[in-house]
Coordinates of N, CA and C and ligand atoms in Angstrom, one line a residue:
X1 N -29.2 3.4 -13.4 CA -29.6 2.0 -13.7 C -29.5 1.7 -15.2
X2 N -29.0 0.5 -15.6 CA -29.1 0.1 -17.0 C -30.0 -1.1 -17.0
X3 N -31.2 -1.0 -17.7 CA -32.1 -2.1 -17.9 C -32.5 -2.7 -16.6
X4 N -32.7 -1.9 -15.5 CA -33.1 -2.4 -14.2 C -32.0 -2.9 -13.4
X5 N -30.8 -3.1 -13.9 CA -29.7 -3.5 -13.1 C -28.9 -2.3 -12.6
X6 N -28.8 -2.1 -11.2 CA -28.1 -1.0 -10.7 C -26.6 -1.0 -11.1
X7 N -26.0 0.2 -11.2 CA -24.6 0.3 -11.6 C -23.8 0.7 -10.4
X8 N -22.6 0.1 -10.4 CA -21.6 0.4 -9.3 C -20.4 0.8 -10.0
X9 N -19.8 2.0 -9.8 CA -18.6 2.4 -10.4 C -17.4 2.1 -9.5
X10 N -16.4 1.5 -10.0 CA -15.1 1.3 -9.3 C -14.2 2.4 -9.8
X11 N -13.7 3.2 -8.8 CA -12.9 4.4 -9.2 C -11.5 4.0 -9.6
X12 N -11.3 3.3 -10.7 CA -10.0 2.9 -11.2 C -10.0 2.9 -12.7
X13 N -8.8 3.1 -13.3 CA -8.6 2.9 -14.7 C -7.6 1.7 -14.9
X14 N -7.4 1.0 -13.9 CA -6.5 -0.2 -13.9 C -7.3 -1.4 -14.1
X15 N -7.2 -2.1 -15.3 CA -8.0 -3.3 -15.6 C -7.8 -4.4 -14.5
X16 N -6.6 -4.5 -14.0 CA -6.4 -5.5 -13.0 C -7.2 -5.3 -11.7
X17 N -7.2 -4.0 -11.3 CA -8.0 -3.6 -10.1 C -9.5 -3.8 -10.3
X18 N -9.9 -3.5 -11.5 CA -11.3 -3.6 -11.9 C -11.7 -5.1 -11.8
X19 N -10.9 -6.0 -12.3 CA -11.2 -7.4 -12.3 C -11.2 -7.9 -10.8
X20 N -10.3 -7.4 -10.0 CA -10.2 -7.8 -8.6 C -11.5 -7.4 -7.9
X21 N -12.0 -6.2 -8.1 CA -13.3 -5.8 -7.5 C -14.4 -6.6 -8.1
X22 N -14.4 -6.9 -9.4 CA -15.5 -7.7 -9.9 C -15.6 -9.0 -9.3
X23 N -14.4 -9.6 -9.0 CA -14.4 -10.9 -8.3 C -14.9 -10.7 -6.8
X24 N -14.4 -9.7 -6.2 CA -14.7 -9.5 -4.7 C -16.2 -9.1 -4.5
X25 N -16.8 -8.5 -5.5 CA -18.2 -8.0 -5.4 C -19.1 -8.8 -6.2
X26 N -18.7 -10.0 -6.6 CA -19.5 -10.8 -7.5 C -20.9 -11.1 -7.0
X27 N -21.0 -11.1 -5.6 CA -22.3 -11.4 -5.0 C -23.3 -10.3 -5.1
X28 N -23.0 -9.2 -5.7 CA -23.9 -8.1 -5.8 C -24.7 -8.2 -7.1
X29 N -25.9 -7.8 -7.1 CA -26.7 -7.7 -8.3 C -26.5 -6.3 -8.9
X30 N -25.3 -6.1 -9.5 CA -25.0 -4.8 -10.1 C -24.1 -5.0 -11.3
X31 N -24.2 -3.9 -12.1 CA -23.2 -3.9 -13.2 C -22.0 -3.1 -12.8
X32 N -20.9 -3.7 -12.7 CA -19.7 -3.1 -12.2 C -18.9 -2.5 -13.3
X33 N -18.7 -1.1 -13.2 CA -18.0 -0.4 -14.3 C -16.8 0.3 -13.9
X34 N -15.8 0.4 -14.7 CA -14.6 1.3 -14.5 C -15.0 2.7 -14.7
X35 N -14.1 3.6 -14.4 CA -14.4 5.1 -14.7 C -14.6 5.3 -16.1
X36 N -13.7 4.7 -17.0 CA -13.9 4.9 -18.4 C -15.2 4.4 -18.9
X37 N -15.6 3.2 -18.4 CA -16.9 2.6 -18.9 C -18.0 3.5 -18.4
X38 N -17.9 4.2 -17.3 CA -18.9 5.0 -16.8 C -18.9 6.4 -17.4
X39 N -18.0 6.6 -18.3 CA -17.9 7.9 -19.0 C -17.2 9.0 -18.2
X40 N -16.4 8.7 -17.2 CA -15.8 9.7 -16.4 C -14.4 9.9 -16.9
X41 N -14.1 11.2 -17.2 CA -12.8 11.5 -17.8 C -11.9 12.3 -16.9
X42 N -12.4 12.8 -15.8 CA -11.5 13.6 -14.9 C -10.6 12.6 -14.1
X43 N -9.6 13.2 -13.5 CA -8.8 12.5 -12.5 C -8.7 13.2 -11.2
X44 N -9.1 12.5 -10.1 CA -9.0 13.1 -8.8 C -7.7 12.7 -8.2
X45 N -6.9 13.7 -7.8 CA -5.5 13.4 -7.3 C -5.6 13.0 -5.8
X46 N -4.7 12.1 -5.4 CA -4.6 11.7 -4.0 C -3.8 12.7 -3.2
X47 N -4.4 13.8 -2.8 CA -3.7 14.8 -2.1 C -3.8 14.7 -0.6
X48 N -4.5 13.7 -0.1 CA -4.7 13.6 1.4 C -3.5 13.0 2.1
X49 N -3.6 13.1 3.4 CA -2.4 12.5 4.2 C -2.8 11.2 4.8
X50 N -3.9 10.6 4.5 CA -4.3 9.3 5.1 C -5.0 8.5 4.0
X51 N -5.1 7.2 4.2 CA -5.8 6.4 3.3 C -7.3 6.9 3.3
X52 N -7.8 7.2 4.5 CA -9.2 7.6 4.6 C -9.5 8.9 3.7
X53 N -8.6 9.8 3.9 CA -8.8 11.1 3.1 C -8.7 10.8 1.6
X54 N -7.7 10.1 1.2 CA -7.6 9.8 -0.3 C -8.7 9.1 -0.8
X55 N -9.2 8.0 -0.1 CA -10.3 7.2 -0.6 C -11.5 8.0 -0.7
X56 N -11.7 8.9 0.3 CA -12.9 9.7 0.4 C -12.9 10.8 -0.8
X57 N -11.8 11.4 -1.0 CA -11.6 12.4 -2.1 C -12.0 11.7 -3.4
X58 N -11.5 10.5 -3.6 CA -11.7 9.8 -4.9 C -13.2 9.4 -5.1
X59 N -13.7 8.8 -4.0 CA -15.1 8.3 -4.1 C -16.1 9.4 -4.4
X60 N -15.9 10.5 -3.6 CA -16.9 11.6 -3.7 C -16.7 12.3 -5.0
X61 N -15.4 12.6 -5.4 CA -15.2 13.3 -6.7 C -15.7 12.5 -7.9
X62 N -15.5 11.2 -7.9 CA -15.9 10.4 -9.0 C -17.4 10.2 -9.0
X63 N -18.0 10.1 -7.8 CA -19.5 9.9 -7.8 C -20.2 11.1 -8.3
X64 N -19.6 12.3 -8.1 CA -20.2 13.6 -8.6 C -20.2 13.5 -10.1
X65 N -19.1 13.0 -10.7 CA -19.0 12.9 -12.2 C -19.9 11.8 -12.8
X66 N -19.8 10.6 -12.1 CA -20.5 9.4 -12.7 C -22.0 9.5 -12.4
X67 N -22.4 10.2 -11.3 CA -23.8 10.2 -10.8 C -24.2 8.8 -10.5
X68 N -23.3 7.9 -10.0 CA -23.6 6.6 -9.6 C -22.9 6.3 -8.3
X69 N -23.4 5.3 -7.6 CA -22.7 4.8 -6.4 C -21.3 4.4 -6.8
X70 N -20.3 5.0 -6.1 CA -18.9 4.8 -6.5 C -18.0 4.3 -5.4
X71 N -17.2 3.3 -5.7 CA -16.3 2.7 -4.7 C -14.9 3.1 -5.1
X72 N -14.2 3.7 -4.1 CA -12.8 4.0 -4.3 C -12.0 3.4 -3.2
X73 N -10.7 3.1 -3.5 CA -9.9 2.5 -2.4 C -8.6 3.2 -2.4
X74 N -8.0 3.2 -1.2 CA -6.6 3.6 -1.1 C -5.9 2.6 -0.2
X75 N -4.6 2.3 -0.5 CA -4.0 1.2 0.2 C -2.5 1.4 0.3
X76 N -1.8 0.6 1.0 CA -0.4 0.7 1.1 C 0.2 -0.4 2.0
X77 N 1.5 -0.4 2.1 CA 2.2 -1.4 2.9 C 2.9 -0.7 4.0
X78 N 2.7 -1.2 5.2 CA 3.3 -0.6 6.4 C 4.4 -1.5 7.0
X79 N 5.6 -1.1 7.1 CA 6.7 -1.9 7.6 C 7.0 -1.5 9.0
X80 N 6.9 -2.4 10.0 CA 7.1 -2.0 11.4 C 8.5 -1.5 11.7
X81 N 9.5 -2.1 11.0 CA 10.9 -1.7 11.3 C 11.2 -0.3 10.7
X82 N 10.3 0.2 9.9 CA 10.4 1.6 9.3 C 9.4 2.5 9.9
X83 N 8.9 2.1 11.1 CA 7.9 3.0 11.8 C 6.6 3.1 11.0
X84 N 6.2 2.1 10.2 CA 5.0 2.2 9.4 C 5.1 2.7 8.0
X85 N 6.3 3.1 7.6 CA 6.5 3.6 6.2 C 6.6 2.4 5.3
X86 N 6.3 2.5 4.0 CA 5.9 3.8 3.3 C 4.5 4.1 3.5
X87 N 3.6 3.2 3.9 CA 2.2 3.5 4.3 C 1.5 4.2 3.1
X88 N 0.9 5.4 3.4 CA 0.0 6.0 2.5 C 0.8 6.5 1.2
X89 N 2.2 6.5 1.4 CA 3.1 7.0 0.3 C 3.6 5.8 -0.5
X90 N 3.0 4.6 -0.3 CA 3.6 3.3 -0.9 C 3.8 3.4 -2.4
X91 N 2.9 4.1 -3.1 CA 2.9 4.2 -4.6 C 4.0 5.1 -5.1
X92 N 4.4 6.1 -4.3 CA 5.3 7.2 -4.8 C 6.5 7.4 -3.9
X93 N 6.8 6.7 -2.9 CA 7.8 7.2 -1.9 C 9.2 7.2 -2.4
X94 N 9.5 6.5 -3.6 CA 10.8 6.5 -4.1 C 10.9 7.6 -5.2
X95 N 9.9 8.4 -5.4 CA 9.9 9.4 -6.5 C 9.0 9.0 -7.6
X96 N 8.8 10.0 -8.5 CA 7.9 9.7 -9.7 C 8.6 8.8 -10.7
X97 N 7.8 8.1 -11.5 CA 8.3 7.4 -12.7 C 9.0 6.1 -12.3
X98 N 8.9 5.6 -11.1 CA 9.6 4.4 -10.7 C 8.7 3.2 -10.9
X99 N 9.3 2.1 -11.1 CA 8.5 0.8 -11.4 C 8.3 0.1 -10.0
X100 N 7.3 -0.8 -10.1 CA 7.1 -1.7 -8.9 C 8.4 -2.3 -8.5
X101 N 9.2 -2.8 -9.4 CA 10.4 -3.5 -9.1 C 11.4 -2.6 -8.4
X102 N 11.5 -1.4 -8.8 CA 12.4 -0.4 -8.2 C 11.9 -0.1 -6.8
X103 N 10.6 0.1 -6.6 CA 10.1 0.4 -5.2 C 10.4 -0.8 -4.3
X104 N 10.1 -2.0 -4.8 CA 10.3 -3.2 -4.0 C 11.8 -3.3 -3.6
X105 N 12.7 -3.1 -4.6 CA 14.1 -3.2 -4.3 C 14.6 -2.2 -3.2
X106 N 14.0 -1.0 -3.3 CA 14.3 0.1 -2.4 C 13.9 -0.4 -1.0
X107 N 12.7 -1.0 -0.9 CA 12.2 -1.4 0.4 C 13.1 -2.5 1.0
X108 N 13.6 -3.4 0.1 CA 14.5 -4.4 0.6 C 15.8 -3.8 1.1
X109 N 16.3 -2.8 0.5 CA 17.5 -2.1 0.9 C 17.3 -1.5 2.3
X110 N 16.1 -0.9 2.5 CA 15.8 -0.2 3.7 C 15.7 -1.1 4.9
X111 N 15.4 -2.4 4.6 CA 15.3 -3.4 5.8 C 16.5 -4.4 5.7
X112 N 17.5 -4.1 4.9 CA 18.6 -5.0 4.9 C 19.2 -5.1 6.3
X113 N 19.5 -6.3 6.7 CA 20.1 -6.5 8.0 C 19.1 -6.7 9.1
X114 N 17.8 -6.3 8.9 CA 16.8 -6.5 9.9 C 16.4 -8.0 10.0
X115 N 16.5 -8.6 11.1 CA 16.3 -10.1 11.2 C 14.8 -10.4 10.9
X116 N 14.6 -11.6 10.5 CA 13.2 -12.1 10.0 C 12.1 -11.7 11.0
X117 N 12.4 -12.0 12.3 CA 11.3 -11.8 13.3 C 10.9 -10.3 13.4
X118 N 11.8 -9.4 13.0 CA 11.5 -8.0 13.1 C 11.1 -7.4 11.7
X119 N 10.9 -8.3 10.7 CA 10.5 -7.8 9.4 C 9.0 -7.8 9.1
X120 N 8.2 -7.7 10.2 CA 6.8 -7.7 10.1 C 6.2 -6.5 9.3
X121 N 5.2 -6.7 8.6 CA 4.6 -5.7 7.8 C 3.1 -6.0 7.6
X122 N 2.3 -5.0 7.2 CA 1.0 -5.3 6.9 C 0.5 -4.4 5.7
X123 N -0.3 -5.0 4.9 CA -1.1 -4.3 3.9 C -2.3 -3.7 4.5
X124 N -2.6 -2.5 4.1 CA -3.8 -1.9 4.7 C -4.6 -1.3 3.5
X125 N -5.9 -1.4 3.5 CA -6.8 -0.9 2.5 C -8.0 -0.2 3.1
X126 N -8.4 0.9 2.6 CA -9.6 1.6 3.0 C -10.5 1.8 1.8
X127 N -11.7 1.3 1.9 CA -12.7 1.5 0.8 C -13.6 2.6 1.2
X128 N -13.9 3.5 0.2 CA -14.8 4.6 0.5 C -16.0 4.4 -0.5
X129 N -17.2 4.5 0.0 CA -18.4 4.3 -0.9 C -19.1 5.6 -0.8
X130 N -19.3 6.2 -2.0 CA -20.0 7.5 -2.1 C -21.3 7.4 -2.9
X131 N -22.3 8.1 -2.4 CA -23.5 8.2 -3.1 C -23.6 9.5 -3.9
X132 N -24.1 9.5 -5.1 CA -24.1 10.8 -5.8 C -25.0 11.8 -5.1
X133 N -24.5 13.0 -5.2 CA -25.3 14.1 -4.6 C -25.2 14.3 -3.1
X134 N -24.4 13.4 -2.4 CA -24.2 13.5 -1.0 C -22.9 14.1 -0.6
X135 N -21.9 14.3 -1.5 CA -20.6 14.9 -1.1 C -19.8 14.0 -0.2
X136 N -18.7 14.6 0.2 CA -17.7 13.8 1.1 C -18.4 13.4 2.4
X137 N -19.3 14.2 2.9 CA -20.0 13.8 4.2 C -20.8 12.5 4.1
X138 N -21.3 12.3 2.9 CA -22.1 11.1 2.7 C -21.3 9.8 2.4
X139 N -20.0 9.9 2.5 CA -19.1 8.7 2.2 C -19.0 7.8 3.4
X140 N -19.1 6.5 3.2 CA -19.0 5.5 4.2 C -17.7 4.7 4.0
X141 N -16.9 4.5 5.1 CA -15.6 3.8 4.9 C -15.6 2.4 5.5
X142 N -14.9 1.5 4.9 CA -14.6 0.2 5.3 C -13.1 -0.1 5.3
X143 N -12.6 -0.9 6.2 CA -11.2 -1.1 6.3 C -10.8 -2.6 6.3
X144 N -9.6 -2.9 5.8 CA -9.1 -4.3 5.8 C -7.6 -4.3 5.9
X145 N -7.1 -5.3 6.6 CA -5.6 -5.4 6.7 C -5.2 -6.9 6.3
X146 N -4.0 -7.0 6.1 CA -3.4 -8.4 5.9 C -2.0 -8.4 6.4
X147 N -1.7 -9.3 7.3 CA -0.4 -9.3 8.0 C 0.6 -10.1 7.2
X148 N 1.9 -9.7 7.2 CA 2.9 -10.5 6.5 C 4.3 -10.2 7.1
X149 N 5.3 -10.7 6.4 CA 6.7 -10.5 6.8 C 7.4 -10.3 5.5
X150 N 8.4 -9.3 5.5 CA 9.1 -9.0 4.3 C 10.1 -10.1 4.0
X151 N 10.1 -10.7 2.8 CA 11.1 -11.7 2.4 C 12.4 -11.1 2.2
X152 N 13.5 -12.0 2.0 CA 14.8 -11.4 1.7 C 15.0 -11.0 0.3
X153 N 14.2 -11.7 -0.6 CA 14.4 -11.5 -2.1 C 13.0 -11.7 -2.7
X154 N 12.7 -11.1 -3.9 CA 11.4 -11.3 -4.5 C 11.2 -12.7 -5.0
X155 N 10.0 -13.2 -4.9 CA 9.6 -14.5 -5.3 C 8.2 -14.5 -5.9
X156 N 8.0 -15.1 -7.1 CA 6.6 -15.2 -7.7 C 6.3 -14.1 -8.7
X157 N 5.4 -14.4 -9.6 CA 5.1 -13.5 -10.7 C 3.6 -13.0 -10.7
X158 N 2.8 -13.4 -9.7 CA 1.4 -12.9 -9.7 C 1.3 -11.6 -9.0
X159 N 0.1 -11.1 -8.9 CA -0.1 -9.8 -8.2 C 0.6 -8.6 -8.8
X160 N 1.0 -7.7 -7.9 CA 1.6 -6.5 -8.4 C 2.3 -5.8 -7.2
X161 N 2.9 -4.7 -7.4 CA 3.5 -3.9 -6.3 C 4.4 -4.7 -5.4
X162 N 4.2 -4.7 -4.1 CA 5.2 -5.4 -3.2 C 4.9 -6.9 -3.0
X163 N 4.0 -7.4 -3.8 CA 3.6 -8.8 -3.6 C 4.8 -9.8 -3.6
X164 N 5.8 -9.6 -4.5 CA 6.9 -10.6 -4.5 C 7.7 -10.7 -3.2
X165 N 7.7 -9.6 -2.4 CA 8.5 -9.7 -1.1 C 7.5 -9.7 0.1
X166 N 6.2 -9.8 -0.1 CA 5.3 -9.9 1.0 C 4.9 -11.4 1.3
X167 N 5.6 -11.9 2.3 CA 5.5 -13.3 2.7 C 4.2 -13.5 3.6
X168 N 3.4 -14.4 3.3 CA 2.2 -14.7 4.1 C 2.7 -15.9 5.0
X169 N 2.9 -15.6 6.3 CA 3.5 -16.7 7.1 C 2.7 -18.0 7.2
X170 N 1.4 -17.9 7.2 CA 0.5 -19.1 7.4 C 0.6 -19.9 6.1
X171 N 0.9 -19.4 5.0 CA 1.0 -20.2 3.8 C 2.4 -20.5 3.3
X172 N 3.4 -19.8 3.9 CA 4.8 -20.0 3.5 C 5.1 -19.6 2.1
X173 N 4.3 -18.7 1.5 CA 4.5 -18.2 0.2 C 4.4 -16.7 0.1
X174 N 5.0 -16.1 -0.9 CA 4.7 -14.6 -1.0 C 3.4 -14.4 -1.7
X175 N 2.9 -13.2 -1.6 CA 1.6 -12.9 -2.2 C 1.7 -13.1 -3.7
X176 N 2.9 -12.9 -4.3 CA 3.1 -13.1 -5.8 C 3.1 -14.6 -6.2
X177 N 3.1 -15.5 -5.2 CA 3.1 -16.9 -5.4 C 1.7 -17.5 -5.2
X178 N 0.7 -16.6 -4.9 CA -0.7 -17.0 -4.7 C -1.5 -16.8 -6.0
X179 N -2.5 -17.6 -6.2 CA -3.4 -17.4 -7.3 C -4.3 -16.2 -6.9
X180 N -5.0 -15.6 -7.9 CA -5.9 -14.5 -7.6 C -6.9 -14.8 -6.5
X181 N -7.5 -16.0 -6.6 CA -8.5 -16.4 -5.6 C -7.9 -16.6 -4.2
X182 N -6.7 -17.1 -4.2 CA -6.0 -17.3 -2.8 C -5.7 -15.9 -2.2
X183 N -5.3 -15.0 -3.1 CA -5.0 -13.7 -2.6 C -6.3 -13.0 -2.1
X184 N -7.3 -13.1 -2.9 CA -8.6 -12.4 -2.6 C -9.1 -12.9 -1.2
X185 N -8.8 -14.2 -0.9 CA -9.4 -14.7 0.4 C -8.7 -14.1 1.6
X186 N -7.5 -13.6 1.5 CA -6.8 -13.1 2.7 C -6.4 -11.6 2.6
X187 N -6.6 -11.0 1.4 CA -6.0 -9.7 1.2 C -6.7 -8.6 1.9
X188 N -6.0 -7.5 2.1 CA -6.5 -6.3 2.7 C -7.8 -5.8 2.0
X189 N -7.6 -5.8 0.6 CA -8.8 -5.3 -0.2 C -9.9 -6.3 -0.1
X190 N -9.6 -7.6 -0.1 CA -10.6 -8.6 0.1 C -11.4 -8.5 1.4
X191 N -10.6 -8.2 2.5 CA -11.2 -8.1 3.8 C -12.1 -6.8 3.8
X192 N -11.6 -5.7 3.2 CA -12.4 -4.5 3.2 C -13.7 -4.7 2.4
X193 N -13.5 -5.3 1.2 CA -14.7 -5.5 0.4 C -15.7 -6.4 1.0
X194 N -15.3 -7.5 1.7 CA -16.2 -8.3 2.4 C -16.9 -7.6 3.5
X195 N -16.2 -6.6 4.2 CA -16.9 -5.8 5.2 C -17.9 -4.9 4.6
X196 N -17.7 -4.5 3.4 CA -18.6 -3.5 2.7 C -19.8 -4.2 2.0
X197 N -19.8 -5.5 1.9 CA -20.8 -6.2 1.0 C -22.2 -5.9 1.4
X198 N -22.5 -6.1 2.7 CA -24.0 -6.0 3.1 C -24.4 -4.5 3.0
X199 N -23.5 -3.6 3.3 CA -23.9 -2.1 3.1 C -24.2 -1.9 1.6
X200 N -23.3 -2.4 0.7 CA -23.5 -2.1 -0.7 C -24.8 -2.8 -1.2
X201 N -25.1 -4.0 -0.7 CA -26.4 -4.6 -1.0 C -27.6 -3.7 -0.7
X202 N -27.5 -3.2 0.6 CA -28.6 -2.3 1.0 C -28.7 -1.1 0.2
X203 N -27.6 -0.4 -0.1 CA -27.6 0.8 -1.0 C -28.2 0.5 -2.3
X204 N -27.8 -0.6 -2.9 CA -28.3 -0.9 -4.3 C -29.7 -1.2 -4.2
X205 N -30.2 -1.9 -3.2 CA -31.6 -2.2 -3.1 C -32.4 -1.0 -2.9
X206 N -31.9 0.0 -2.1 CA -32.6 1.2 -1.8 C -32.7 2.0 -3.1
X207 N -31.6 2.0 -3.9 CA -31.6 2.7 -5.2 C -32.7 2.2 -6.1
X208 N -32.8 0.8 -6.1 CA -33.8 0.2 -6.9 C -35.2 0.6 -6.6
X209 N -35.5 0.7 -5.2 CA -36.8 1.1 -4.8 C -37.1 2.5 -5.2
X210 N -36.1 3.4 -5.1 CA -36.2 4.8 -5.4 C -36.2 5.0 -6.9
X211 N -35.9 4.0 -7.7 CA -35.8 4.1 -9.1 C -34.6 4.9 -9.6
X212 N -33.6 5.1 -8.8 CA -32.4 5.8 -9.3 C -31.3 4.9 -9.7
Ligands
IMP1 P1 -3.1 3.1 -4.4 O1 -4.0 2.5 -3.4 O2 -3.5 2.9 -5.8 O3 -2.7 4.5 -4.0 O4 -1.7 2.4 -4.3 C1 -1.1 1.9 -3.2 C2 0.2 1.3 -3.4 O5 0.4 0.4 -2.3 C3 0.4 0.5 -4.7 O6 1.0 1.2 -5.7 C4 1.3 -0.6 -4.2 O7 2.6 -0.2 -4.3 C5 0.9 -0.8 -2.8 N1 -0.1 -1.9 -2.7 C6 -1.4 -1.7 -2.3 N2 -2.1 -2.9 -2.4 C7 -1.1 -3.8 -2.8 C8 -1.2 -5.2 -3.0 O8 -2.3 -5.9 -2.9 N3 -0.1 -5.8 -3.5 C9 1.1 -5.1 -3.6 N4 1.2 -3.8 -3.4 C10 0.1 -3.2 -3.0

């Protein structure tokens, strides 16, 4: 706790992701810190085979270091025409050192010739919430998805990753053409964070009662 306000650590060193979680969790009475702000210098590698395993590894590993309630996420994009790939490998499936634009281009090549009605895809996010001193068994998971269709070519400059080719059919725009708030309202991480809100409220309130 800092001056009576409970702390919540977001397991990221990416300022964009921190800002996203600060927006999504704005309803909580908590000081939301990144790993660096919480004084955590270690890196927990994503060595699991599922979003759940990776999110759990990160949340528990970083909670041990920060000694604070810690939220970690793992996410990816699943393309039906590719049997759900790249999925949990979304960040790395084209090899190390590649840019978002290169990964996006590769995905477009993989679905070249697939007709629009079969280009369905979904973003998936798993949020893991760890309490210090409880280990991986004490982690609670929340999930969110967001359905879309892969566009033929990139469009828009907002967001990151696959957003320029992830078309949201109900809006007729790609994720990269949405404002932050529009994306938050429908995104996989937004949906997972909304599912986690009341649990986090309870956790933070219980911590306040216990004085930790
Ligand atoms: P991680 O969750 O940090 O392991 O990364 C998952 C990967 O999935 C990212 O590097 C992106 O390639 C992709 N991804 C996850 N969420 C999004 C999103 O909201 N927009 C675009 N790409 C995403």
